[in-house]
Amino acid sequence: MIKHLIFLLFCFIPLNIYSQGNELDSIFIELDKAMENKTLYIEKKEESIAALKKQFNTPNITLDQQAQINQSLYAEYKTYIPDSARVYLENNILIAKEIDDLSLLTYNKLNLIRIDASRGMSISVINDLKCIREDSFACNLMKKYYSVCKEFYYYYSLSDKVLPMEYFNYQDSLLAVTDQEEGGYPYLIYDKLISDKQWEEGRKIILPLFENAEEGSHLQAKLANNIGKTYEAEGNYEMQKKYFAISAIGDLKNAVREHESFLSLATACYETDDIDRAYNCISQSMEDAIFTNCYMRMLEASKIFPIIEKSYQHKLRNEKDRFFYLTVVTIIISFLLVVGIIYIRRQMYRLNAIREKLNDSNRRLSKVNEKLELINKDLSKTNFLKETYITQFLHVCSLYVKKMEAYRNNLNKKAMNNQMAELVSSLKSRDFIDNELKELYELFDKVFFNLYPDFIDEINALLPDDEKFSQKKTNSMSSELRIFALIRLGITDSSDIADFLHCSIKTVYNYRARLRNKALVSGDQFEDRIKRIEDPS
């Protein structure tokens, strides 16, 4: 059971810290907005004061009414511009003397003494308090008198932070003359408990008053400041900052410039190393203290202002140095990046150049490979032609040897038999030669058509319709076709063609010239196209 409780406690603590942190952040955001809108709140205050001043223009206004307006203006100026508040108190003192109202005179003098107390006029205040004591008693204003005395000795203690015995005496006197049913009584009890260092008990009294106060009101700001003081005494910086910030927000919204919330908040922020906010708060505190001419506030702020400013300047120097180093590093990195980019671009240019060269080389290699493939293909076909024609050549040679042997034996036989007339007739006859040429051409035609069965169609594609060849007999060619068949086989010389076909060179030339002139393409292209007629296999 105990282990579970400890576990839940450890789970709750971080969640509580996290929620406090979020709450404080929200309060600080609101404070920053309020500081940005400070001018608007002051303008609103000035409008309220201007409206009160217009009441002086009321027709047939009485001195009592003027005194009431002066009192209202004093209340507006008291925490805004104390010097202006002093003017309207002095106006009321003149009115009190004119109407011979001792109570009004004493009341306004006590308020005037309170302003002088905040300005550090200690000797003058002590003398004035001595002089006014009897009148205060006579006018039943001792509660006001004790309150002013207590406040004076509070301001008097700001220089050394030690409350004098007179403060406690007047605190007790004020408690003694205050009815417990009065609204201000809980605040007096709170002051008493705080004086006795009973922080938590004092906080218990004032927290309900804070929660019931109107949000953003001057009363709530004063109560928040008092709660913050209890946490200040306990050393709880997070709660200090929370309530002092709430108090500062209320002071800004109500245009209160005679305050201590910003000074207390600056101290708490400084102690928690929030130097930026501490500097902003102490600057605000010093600015308002100078504006209100509140000597005691200026004295109090001037003690911590140099410390915070020194820390702030030190932080600025560190940030400046850090920024300088970061700038130098950034410049170096940028320089290296530029150098790297330039180097990379150069390398890319080189790579592109190399790639172009490689592509060019590849293209040339491709062309060379294509040529090689064509050459290999041509060589393969040439080899095939060679093999085919060598085979046929050997066959023909063998056959001719046999025929020549038979022809020789026949002639020899006739000679042996004295058949001279027949022998002479055989020698003079061309039948043998003609028959052999016929067989040779038939064999040539057969072998050629085996190799190029579409030869006639390919040639006809290059000729007009009236010049196209027709094949009268299968595997048979005319002499004109044999000329171009020999050209396809690589025999282009007219004399060689004439020798093979047993005709004149002129005949071969005429055949070639006639078809070249009739062809659908130029003469050179015609024979070149014939040379490139492919074997369909």
PDB file of N, CA, C and O in Angstrom, residues 21 32 37 53 69 89 179 183 223 327 332 343 370 381 387 391 421 459 480 490 536:
ATOM      1  N   GLY A  21       3.808  25.169 -14.649  1.00  0.00           N
ATOM      2  CA  GLY A  21       4.617  25.787 -15.701  1.00  0.00           C
ATOM      3  C   GLY A  21       3.747  26.338 -16.813  1.00  0.00           C
ATOM      4  O   GLY A  21       3.947  27.458 -17.288  1.00  0.00           O
ATOM      5  N   ASP A  32       2.854  40.160 -21.054  1.00  0.00           N
ATOM      6  CA  ASP A  32       3.512  40.768 -22.222  1.00  0.00           C
ATOM      7  C   ASP A  32       2.514  41.566 -23.055  1.00  0.00           C
ATOM      8  O   ASP A  32       2.833  42.663 -23.537  1.00  0.00           O
ATOM      9  N   ASN A  37       0.142  46.963 -24.436  1.00  0.00           N
ATOM     10  CA  ASN A  37      -1.043  47.833 -24.483  1.00  0.00           C
ATOM     11  C   ASN A  37      -1.040  48.882 -23.373  1.00  0.00           C
ATOM     12  O   ASN A  37      -2.089  49.477 -23.085  1.00  0.00           O
ATOM     13  N   LYS A  53     -12.785  66.120 -14.595  1.00  0.00           N
ATOM     14  CA  LYS A  53     -12.448  67.552 -14.640  1.00  0.00           C
ATOM     15  C   LYS A  53     -13.561  68.369 -15.283  1.00  0.00           C
ATOM     16  O   LYS A  53     -13.759  69.557 -14.955  1.00  0.00           O
ATOM     17  N   ILE A  69     -15.303  66.382  -6.111  1.00  0.00           N
ATOM     18  CA  ILE A  69     -14.602  66.165  -7.392  1.00  0.00           C
ATOM     19  C   ILE A  69     -13.094  66.088  -7.150  1.00  0.00           C
ATOM     20  O   ILE A  69     -12.402  65.226  -7.716  1.00  0.00           O
ATOM     21  N   LEU A  89      -5.467  67.643  -3.465  1.00  0.00           N
ATOM     22  CA  LEU A  89      -5.535  67.638  -1.992  1.00  0.00           C
ATOM     23  C   LEU A  89      -5.366  69.064  -1.454  1.00  0.00           C
ATOM     24  O   LEU A  89      -6.077  69.483  -0.519  1.00  0.00           O
ATOM     25  N   ASP A 179     -13.103  48.108  13.953  1.00  0.00           N
ATOM     26  CA  ASP A 179     -14.152  47.136  14.269  1.00  0.00           C
ATOM     27  C   ASP A 179     -13.940  45.880  13.435  1.00  0.00           C
ATOM     28  O   ASP A 179     -13.634  45.940  12.236  1.00  0.00           O
ATOM     29  N   GLY A 183     -14.835  46.023   6.593  1.00  0.00           N
ATOM     30  CA  GLY A 183     -14.262  45.305   5.452  1.00  0.00           C
ATOM     31  C   GLY A 183     -12.742  45.279   5.453  1.00  0.00           C
ATOM     32  O   GLY A 183     -12.118  44.342   4.938  1.00  0.00           O
ATOM     33  N   LEU A 223      -3.991  42.495  -3.722  1.00  0.00           N
ATOM     34  CA  LEU A 223      -4.072  41.217  -3.006  1.00  0.00           C
ATOM     35  C   LEU A 223      -3.053  40.218  -3.570  1.00  0.00           C
ATOM     36  O   LEU A 223      -2.401  39.488  -2.810  1.00  0.00           O
ATOM     37  N   THR A 327      28.146  33.557 -36.589  1.00  0.00           N
ATOM     38  CA  THR A 327      28.273  34.224 -37.888  1.00  0.00           C
ATOM     39  C   THR A 327      29.552  33.793 -38.594  1.00  0.00           C
ATOM     40  O   THR A 327      29.540  33.497 -39.801  1.00  0.00           O
ATOM     41  N   ILE A 332      32.165  30.631 -42.637  1.00  0.00           N
ATOM     42  CA  ILE A 332      33.124  29.587 -43.032  1.00  0.00           C
ATOM     43  C   ILE A 332      32.399  28.431 -43.719  1.00  0.00           C
ATOM     44  O   ILE A 332      32.825  27.948 -44.782  1.00  0.00           O
ATOM     45  N   TYR A 343      33.342  23.242 -56.779  1.00  0.00           N
ATOM     46  CA  TYR A 343      34.098  22.032 -57.088  1.00  0.00           C
ATOM     47  C   TYR A 343      33.183  20.964 -57.695  1.00  0.00           C
ATOM     48  O   TYR A 343      33.522  20.318 -58.699  1.00  0.00           O
ATOM     49  N   GLU A 370      27.979  -1.829 -85.954  1.00  0.00           N
ATOM     50  CA  GLU A 370      27.005  -2.067 -87.025  1.00  0.00           C
ATOM     51  C   GLU A 370      27.720  -2.407 -88.335  1.00  0.00           C
ATOM     52  O   GLU A 370      27.306  -3.316 -89.073  1.00  0.00           O
ATOM     53  N   LYS A 381      27.991 -14.231 -95.853  1.00  0.00           N
ATOM     54  CA  LYS A 381      27.354 -14.526 -97.135  1.00  0.00           C
ATOM     55  C   LYS A 381      28.401 -14.832 -98.207  1.00  0.00           C
ATOM     56  O   LYS A 381      28.206 -15.717 -99.048  1.00  0.00           O
ATOM     57  N   GLU A 387      31.671 -21.077-100.667  1.00  0.00           N
ATOM     58  CA  GLU A 387      31.480 -22.513-100.446  1.00  0.00           C
ATOM     59  C   GLU A 387      30.572 -23.107-101.537  1.00  0.00           C
ATOM     60  O   GLU A 387      30.839 -24.176-102.085  1.00  0.00           O
ATOM     61  N   THR A 391      32.019 -25.498-104.455  1.00  0.00           N
ATOM     62  CA  THR A 391      31.456 -26.847-104.602  1.00  0.00           C
ATOM     63  C   THR A 391      31.016 -27.094-106.043  1.00  0.00           C
ATOM     64  O   THR A 391      31.323 -28.134-106.652  1.00  0.00           O
ATOM     65  N   ALA A 421      37.384 -37.938-142.258  1.00  0.00           N
ATOM     66  CA  ALA A 421      36.315 -36.987-142.598  1.00  0.00           C
ATOM     67  C   ALA A 421      35.468 -36.665-141.365  1.00  0.00           C
ATOM     68  O   ALA A 421      35.129 -35.508-141.089  1.00  0.00           O
ATOM     69  N   ILE A 459      15.061  -6.437-108.717  1.00  0.00           N
ATOM     70  CA  ILE A 459      15.465  -5.587-109.851  1.00  0.00           C
ATOM     71  C   ILE A 459      14.255  -4.874-110.434  1.00  0.00           C
ATOM     72  O   ILE A 459      14.302  -3.674-110.747  1.00  0.00           O
ATOM     73  N   GLU A 480      20.940 -10.576-120.327  1.00  0.00           N
ATOM     74  CA  GLU A 480      20.921  -9.262-119.670  1.00  0.00           C
ATOM     75  C   GLU A 480      20.825  -9.403-118.160  1.00  0.00           C
ATOM     76  O   GLU A 480      21.507  -8.713-117.394  1.00  0.00           O
ATOM     77  N   GLY A 490      29.623  -9.482-107.312  1.00  0.00           N
ATOM     78  CA  GLY A 490      30.849  -8.718-107.133  1.00  0.00           C
ATOM     79  C   GLY A 490      31.695  -8.607-108.371  1.00  0.00           C
ATOM     80  O   GLY A 490      32.766  -7.984-108.330  1.00  0.00           O
ATOM     81  N   PRO A 536      17.362 -13.764 -98.651  1.00  0.00           N
ATOM     82  CA  PRO A 536      16.225 -13.782 -97.712  1.00  0.00           C
ATOM     83  C   PRO A 536      16.452 -14.681 -96.519  1.00  0.00           C
ATOM     84  O   PRO A 536      15.792 -14.531 -95.494  1.00  0.00           O
TER      85      PRO A 536
END
